[in-house]
Amino acid sequence: MNEGLKPLAISILSGKGGVGKSNIALNLAYALNELGNRILLVDGDLGLANLDIMLGITPNKSIEDIIKQDLDPKDLFINLEKDFDFLPAASGIPEVVDWDLDIKRMIMERLNGALKDYNYTIFDLGAGIQDSVIMFSSMTPLRCIVITNEPTSLTDAYAVIKVLHMQKEVKHFFIIVNMVKNQKEGMVAFERLKKVCEKFLNLKINLLGIIEEDKEVVNSIRYQTPLLKRAPNSKASLLIKEIGEKIIYLHKKINPLISDSPLLIK
Ligand SMILES: Nc1ncnc2c1ncn2[C@@H]1O[C@H](COP(=O)(O)OP(=O)(O)OP(=O)(O)O)[C@@H](O)[C@H]1O
Ligand SMILES: [Mg+2]
């Protein structure tokens, strides 16, 4: 248990799409819950959700209904496990993707009060430098940028880091390298991004973990069962659990610096 620590909101984002954000957000939520924490997992990829599909559930309400139906966020939470709730988003709704940034900000403001009941809130965000990803991630005290070793993933991640750093004055970035053959390959990818950030932004980024390519991830998505439940001892599961432990360690270190409001709403 991590009583005494302030609630921590974490966003999972990336430059390039399809790098494994949703799978990491989902299973990191399970890992932190198994470690004794109260968890809220939020599908923050408004209008393009897919955590519900990965979970094999069909919610009839979603985060968009905070605005659309003026509902209390807590009425939209779906209980997945003991001390583990999920806030789904809708999928395939172009009008939501195009919602004004002010509306999206309002969702976060309404959500803020509910987050204090959880040790960790994990936001699965979209890819790229669109306004909503930048705004949502700048509101969470901890940001995890997911990369692979593909050159396009690295350049796009650099673009996200640059925008957050220059426009939102974000100074701390935590990198998760995913889908690599081994730890060494992951380290090479991280070092490449680190060098560019140091050279052009004079910014030091941090490595949170390296998750290897694992067919169990593909299977768990195909069978719509979270990896940590389906294959808890698979390589990718163990590496995600390690990241969970690292986050708790980090949380203890940064706790005095975290604001009392779960989201940084300026
Ligand atoms: N560690 C891994 N090993 C093998 N395959 C993986 C791994 N992580 C992710 N994948 C594969 O990558 C695909 C995309 O993963 P996911 O949907 O989590 O990415 P995403 O970044 O959330 O995508 P989007 O940008 O579209 O939201 C998965 O369907 C899975 O097949
Ligand atoms: Mg996703």
Short mmCIF file of C-alpha atoms and ligand atoms in Angstrom, two decimals:
data_model
loop_
_atom_site.label_atom_id
_atom_site.label_comp_id
_atom_site.label_asym_id
_atom_site.label_seq_id
_atom_site.Cartn_x
_atom_site.Cartn_y
_atom_site.Cartn_z
CA MET A 1 0.00 0.00 0.00
CA ASN A 2 1.15 3.50 -0.68
CA GLU A 3 -0.88 5.44 1.84
CA GLY A 4 0.53 8.86 2.57
CA LEU A 5 1.51 9.46 -1.03
CA LYS A 6 -0.43 12.05 -3.02
CA PRO A 7 -2.57 10.80 -5.92
CA LEU A 8 -0.46 10.65 -9.07
CA ALA A 9 -1.79 11.07 -12.60
CA ILE A 10 0.31 9.49 -15.34
CA SER A 11 -0.13 9.93 -19.08
CA ILE A 12 1.01 7.46 -21.71
CA LEU A 13 1.64 9.12 -25.06
CA SER A 14 3.77 8.81 -28.18
CA GLY A 15 4.86 10.59 -31.31
CA LYS A 16 4.06 7.84 -33.76
CA GLY A 17 0.88 5.75 -33.52
CA GLY A 18 0.73 2.00 -32.99
CA VAL A 19 3.78 1.79 -30.73
CA GLY A 20 1.99 -0.01 -27.88
CA LYS A 21 0.61 2.80 -25.67
CA SER A 22 -2.78 1.27 -24.98
CA ASN A 23 -1.34 -2.14 -24.17
CA ILE A 24 1.16 -0.54 -21.80
CA ALA A 25 -1.44 1.73 -20.13
CA LEU A 26 -3.80 -1.21 -19.58
CA ASN A 27 -1.22 -3.59 -18.18
CA LEU A 28 0.60 -0.98 -16.13
CA ALA A 29 -2.76 -0.29 -14.50
CA TYR A 30 -3.09 -4.01 -13.66
CA ALA A 31 0.51 -4.12 -12.40
CA LEU A 32 0.05 -1.12 -10.08
CA ASN A 33 -3.26 -2.54 -8.83
CA GLU A 34 -1.63 -5.90 -8.06
CA LEU A 35 0.99 -3.99 -6.08
CA GLY A 36 -1.79 -2.79 -3.76
CA ASN A 37 -2.88 0.50 -5.29
CA ARG A 38 -6.25 2.02 -6.08
CA ILE A 39 -6.29 2.60 -9.83
CA LEU A 40 -8.33 4.56 -12.34
CA LEU A 41 -7.57 3.80 -15.98
CA VAL A 42 -8.85 6.47 -18.37
CA ASP A 43 -9.18 6.07 -22.11
CA GLY A 44 -8.07 9.54 -23.14
CA ASP A 45 -8.00 8.82 -26.84
CA LEU A 46 -11.34 10.61 -27.28
CA GLY A 47 -13.38 9.43 -30.22
CA LEU A 48 -10.80 6.76 -31.12
CA ALA A 49 -10.87 4.59 -28.04
CA ASN A 50 -9.67 1.01 -27.88
CA LEU A 51 -9.07 0.02 -24.28
CA ASP A 52 -12.64 -1.34 -24.10
CA ILE A 53 -11.86 -3.66 -27.00
CA MET A 54 -8.62 -4.82 -25.37
CA LEU A 55 -10.68 -5.57 -22.24
CA GLY A 56 -13.41 -7.34 -24.21
CA ILE A 57 -16.18 -5.14 -22.83
CA THR A 58 -18.86 -3.01 -24.48
CA PRO A 59 -19.57 0.05 -22.32
CA ASN A 60 -22.81 1.92 -22.98
CA LYS A 61 -21.51 5.23 -21.63
CA SER A 62 -18.17 6.93 -22.01
CA ILE A 63 -15.99 9.88 -20.98
CA GLU A 64 -17.63 12.04 -23.67
CA ASP A 65 -20.91 11.79 -21.71
CA ILE A 66 -19.42 14.06 -19.02
CA ILE A 67 -20.18 16.75 -21.60
CA LYS A 68 -22.80 15.22 -23.87
CA GLN A 69 -25.15 14.18 -21.04
CA ASP A 70 -23.73 16.37 -18.29
CA LEU A 71 -22.99 13.28 -16.18
CA ASP A 72 -20.88 12.99 -13.06
CA PRO A 73 -17.60 11.25 -14.07
CA LYS A 74 -17.98 8.78 -11.20
CA ASP A 75 -21.22 7.47 -12.75
CA LEU A 76 -19.24 6.45 -15.82
CA PHE A 77 -16.57 4.40 -14.06
CA ILE A 78 -16.65 0.65 -14.67
CA ASN A 79 -15.26 -1.53 -11.91
CA LEU A 80 -12.77 -4.05 -13.33
CA GLU A 81 -11.17 -5.48 -10.19
CA LYS A 82 -11.03 -4.67 -6.49
CA ASP A 83 -9.75 -1.06 -6.25
CA PHE A 84 -9.54 -0.79 -10.02
CA ASP A 85 -11.94 1.34 -12.11
CA PHE A 86 -12.01 2.14 -15.80
CA LEU A 87 -13.35 5.18 -17.63
CA PRO A 88 -13.98 4.23 -21.27
CA ALA A 89 -14.10 6.52 -24.27
CA ALA A 90 -16.24 6.26 -27.38
CA SER A 91 -14.85 5.00 -30.64
CA GLY A 92 -15.32 6.01 -34.26
CA ILE A 93 -16.98 9.34 -33.51
CA PRO A 94 -15.45 11.99 -35.76
CA GLU A 95 -17.38 14.85 -34.15
CA VAL A 96 -15.68 14.08 -30.80
CA VAL A 97 -12.22 14.00 -32.37
CA ASP A 98 -12.98 17.50 -33.68
CA TRP A 99 -14.30 18.82 -30.36
CA ASP A 100 -12.95 22.17 -29.35
CA LEU A 101 -9.97 22.16 -27.01
CA ASP A 102 -12.06 24.07 -24.43
CA ILE A 103 -14.55 21.20 -24.26
CA LYS A 104 -11.75 18.69 -23.79
CA ARG A 105 -10.25 20.86 -21.07
CA MET A 106 -13.66 20.95 -19.36
CA ILE A 107 -13.68 17.14 -19.26
CA MET A 108 -10.34 17.15 -17.43
CA GLU A 109 -11.54 19.84 -15.01
CA ARG A 110 -14.64 17.81 -14.14
CA LEU A 111 -12.57 14.66 -13.77
CA ASN A 112 -10.00 16.26 -11.49
CA GLY A 113 -12.07 15.97 -8.29
CA ALA A 114 -12.64 12.23 -8.74
CA LEU A 115 -8.96 11.40 -9.08
CA LYS A 116 -8.11 11.99 -5.45
CA ASP A 117 -9.75 8.66 -4.56
CA TYR A 118 -7.07 6.76 -6.50
CA ASN A 119 -3.36 6.28 -5.89
CA TYR A 120 -2.78 6.31 -9.64
CA THR A 121 -4.79 7.52 -12.60
CA ILE A 122 -3.41 6.35 -15.91
CA PHE A 123 -4.41 8.19 -19.08
CA ASP A 124 -4.01 6.34 -22.35
CA LEU A 125 -3.61 9.16 -24.88
CA GLY A 126 -3.42 9.40 -28.65
CA ALA A 127 -0.32 9.80 -30.77
CA GLY A 128 1.26 12.91 -32.22
CA ILE A 129 1.35 16.59 -31.44
CA GLN A 130 -2.34 17.37 -31.76
CA ASP A 131 -3.57 19.92 -29.22
CA SER A 132 -5.50 17.51 -27.00
CA VAL A 133 -2.54 15.15 -26.48
CA ILE A 134 -0.32 18.10 -25.61
CA MET A 135 -2.90 19.59 -23.24
CA PHE A 136 -3.82 16.33 -21.47
CA SER A 137 -0.21 15.26 -21.02
CA SER A 138 0.85 18.67 -19.76
CA MET A 139 -1.81 18.30 -17.03
CA THR A 140 -0.35 15.07 -15.63
CA PRO A 141 2.68 15.33 -13.35
CA LEU A 142 4.24 12.19 -14.87
CA ARG A 143 4.51 11.60 -18.61
CA CYS A 144 5.60 8.37 -20.26
CA ILE A 145 6.53 8.63 -23.91
CA VAL A 146 6.47 5.30 -25.70
CA ILE A 147 8.94 4.74 -28.52
CA THR A 148 10.14 1.81 -30.63
CA ASN A 149 13.50 1.61 -32.36
CA GLU A 150 12.06 2.77 -35.69
CA PRO A 151 13.59 6.07 -36.87
CA THR A 152 10.11 7.55 -37.46
CA SER A 153 9.07 6.72 -33.90
CA LEU A 154 12.17 8.48 -32.57
CA THR A 155 11.76 11.63 -34.67
CA ASP A 156 8.05 11.85 -33.83
CA ALA A 157 8.78 11.36 -30.11
CA TYR A 158 11.35 14.13 -30.33
CA ALA A 159 8.68 16.40 -31.87
CA VAL A 160 6.29 15.69 -28.96
CA ILE A 161 9.01 16.32 -26.39
CA LYS A 162 10.00 19.53 -28.13
CA VAL A 163 6.44 20.90 -28.21
CA LEU A 164 5.77 20.01 -24.57
CA HIS A 165 9.09 21.49 -23.50
CA MET A 166 8.87 24.70 -25.55
CA GLN A 167 5.14 25.41 -25.28
CA LYS A 168 4.27 23.98 -21.86
CA GLU A 169 7.64 24.26 -20.14
CA VAL A 170 7.64 20.56 -19.29
CA LYS A 171 11.03 19.49 -17.96
CA HIS A 172 10.67 15.83 -17.04
CA PHE A 173 10.07 13.05 -19.54
CA PHE A 174 10.10 9.31 -18.92
CA ILE A 175 10.68 7.02 -21.86
CA ILE A 176 9.41 3.48 -22.39
CA VAL A 177 10.98 1.64 -25.31
CA ASN A 178 8.65 -1.06 -26.67
CA MET A 179 8.74 -3.94 -29.15
CA VAL A 180 12.50 -4.36 -29.27
CA LYS A 181 14.36 -7.66 -29.73
CA ASN A 182 16.37 -7.30 -26.53
CA GLN A 183 17.38 -4.83 -23.82
CA LYS A 184 20.47 -3.75 -25.75
CA GLU A 185 18.43 -2.74 -28.78
CA GLY A 186 16.12 -0.77 -26.48
CA MET A 187 19.04 0.99 -24.87
CA VAL A 188 20.44 2.02 -28.26
CA ALA A 189 17.05 3.55 -29.22
CA PHE A 190 16.83 5.41 -25.90
CA GLU A 191 20.40 6.72 -26.18
CA ARG A 192 19.66 8.01 -29.68
CA LEU A 193 16.66 10.02 -28.47
CA LYS A 194 18.53 11.16 -25.37
CA LYS A 195 21.41 12.55 -27.45
CA VAL A 196 19.08 14.54 -29.71
CA CYS A 197 17.21 16.01 -26.72
CA GLU A 198 20.46 16.99 -25.05
CA LYS A 199 21.92 18.49 -28.20
CA PHE A 200 18.94 20.50 -29.47
CA LEU A 201 16.86 21.14 -26.33
CA ASN A 202 19.53 20.94 -23.65
CA LEU A 203 17.15 18.55 -21.92
CA LYS A 204 17.87 15.35 -20.02
CA ILE A 205 15.27 12.60 -20.49
CA ASN A 206 14.89 9.50 -18.31
CA LEU A 207 14.52 5.83 -19.17
CA LEU A 208 11.58 4.15 -17.42
CA GLY A 209 11.86 0.72 -19.01
CA ILE A 210 12.37 -1.44 -22.06
CA ILE A 211 9.66 -3.92 -23.10
CA GLU A 212 10.66 -6.61 -25.53
CA GLU A 213 8.66 -7.91 -28.45
CA ASP A 214 6.51 -10.76 -27.16
CA LYS A 215 3.93 -12.78 -29.07
CA GLU A 216 1.89 -13.03 -25.87
CA VAL A 217 1.07 -9.31 -26.31
CA VAL A 218 -0.40 -10.01 -29.73
CA ASN A 219 -2.32 -13.03 -28.36
CA SER A 220 -3.71 -11.10 -25.41
CA ILE A 221 -5.06 -8.40 -27.74
CA ARG A 222 -6.50 -11.01 -30.09
CA TYR A 223 -8.25 -12.76 -27.20
CA GLN A 224 -9.29 -9.46 -25.60
CA THR A 225 -7.77 -10.38 -22.24
CA PRO A 226 -5.14 -8.15 -20.59
CA LEU A 227 -1.62 -9.59 -20.89
CA LEU A 228 -1.04 -9.59 -17.13
CA LYS A 229 -4.12 -11.80 -16.64
CA ARG A 230 -3.57 -14.08 -19.61
CA ALA A 231 0.19 -14.53 -19.40
CA PRO A 232 1.41 -13.07 -16.08
CA ASN A 233 4.83 -14.68 -16.36
CA SER A 234 5.52 -13.76 -19.98
CA LYS A 235 8.57 -11.64 -20.70
CA ALA A 236 6.50 -8.53 -21.51
CA SER A 237 4.37 -8.97 -18.34
CA LEU A 238 7.45 -9.15 -16.13
CA LEU A 239 8.96 -6.07 -17.78
CA ILE A 240 5.72 -4.10 -17.35
CA LYS A 241 5.57 -5.13 -13.67
CA GLU A 242 9.14 -3.85 -13.30
CA ILE A 243 8.02 -0.50 -14.73
CA GLY A 244 5.18 -0.46 -12.16
CA GLU A 245 7.67 -0.95 -9.34
CA LYS A 246 9.87 1.79 -10.75
CA ILE A 247 6.90 4.18 -10.85
CA ILE A 248 6.18 3.53 -7.17
CA TYR A 249 9.83 4.18 -6.33
CA LEU A 250 9.73 7.38 -8.37
CA HIS A 251 6.44 8.42 -6.78
CA LYS A 252 7.98 8.26 -3.31
CA LYS A 253 10.86 10.41 -4.48
CA ILE A 254 8.77 13.09 -6.18
CA ASN A 255 5.87 13.06 -3.67
CA PRO A 256 6.91 16.30 -1.91
CA LEU A 257 6.97 18.04 -5.30
CA ILE A 258 3.54 16.87 -6.49
CA SER A 259 0.74 19.40 -6.24
CA ASP A 260 -2.34 18.66 -4.12
CA SER A 261 -4.58 18.81 -7.17
CA PRO A 262 -4.23 15.50 -9.10
CA LEU A 263 -4.24 17.35 -12.44
CA LEU A 264 -2.16 20.44 -13.10
CA ILE A 265 -4.99 22.73 -14.20
CA LYS A 266 -3.75 26.25 -14.82
N1 LIG B 1 5.69 -5.71 -26.63
C1 LIG B 1 5.02 -6.04 -27.75
N2 LIG B 1 5.31 -7.20 -28.43
C2 LIG B 1 4.66 -7.52 -29.55
N3 LIG B 1 3.68 -6.80 -30.10
C3 LIG B 1 3.34 -5.65 -29.50
C4 LIG B 1 3.98 -5.21 -28.28
N4 LIG B 1 3.40 -4.04 -27.90
C5 LIG B 1 2.46 -3.76 -28.84
N5 LIG B 1 2.41 -4.72 -29.79
C6 LIG B 1 1.57 -4.76 -31.01
O1 LIG B 1 1.34 -3.43 -31.43
C7 LIG B 1 -0.03 -3.22 -31.67
C8 LIG B 1 -0.41 -1.80 -31.29
O2 LIG B 1 -0.46 -1.68 -29.88
P1 LIG B 1 -1.35 -0.57 -29.17
O3 LIG B 1 -2.72 -0.58 -29.71
O4 LIG B 1 -1.16 -0.73 -27.71
O5 LIG B 1 -0.59 0.72 -29.70
P2 LIG B 1 -1.01 2.26 -29.54
O6 LIG B 1 0.27 3.02 -29.46
O7 LIG B 1 -1.97 2.42 -28.44
O8 LIG B 1 -1.72 2.56 -30.94
P3 LIG B 1 -2.59 3.87 -31.32
O9 LIG B 1 -1.57 4.95 -31.59
O10 LIG B 1 -3.30 3.43 -32.56
O11 LIG B 1 -3.49 4.18 -30.17
C9 LIG B 1 -0.75 -4.28 -30.86
O12 LIG B 1 -1.94 -4.66 -31.49
C10 LIG B 1 0.22 -5.40 -30.79
O13 LIG B 1 0.00 -6.27 -31.88
MG MG B 2 -3.89 3.29 -28.39
#
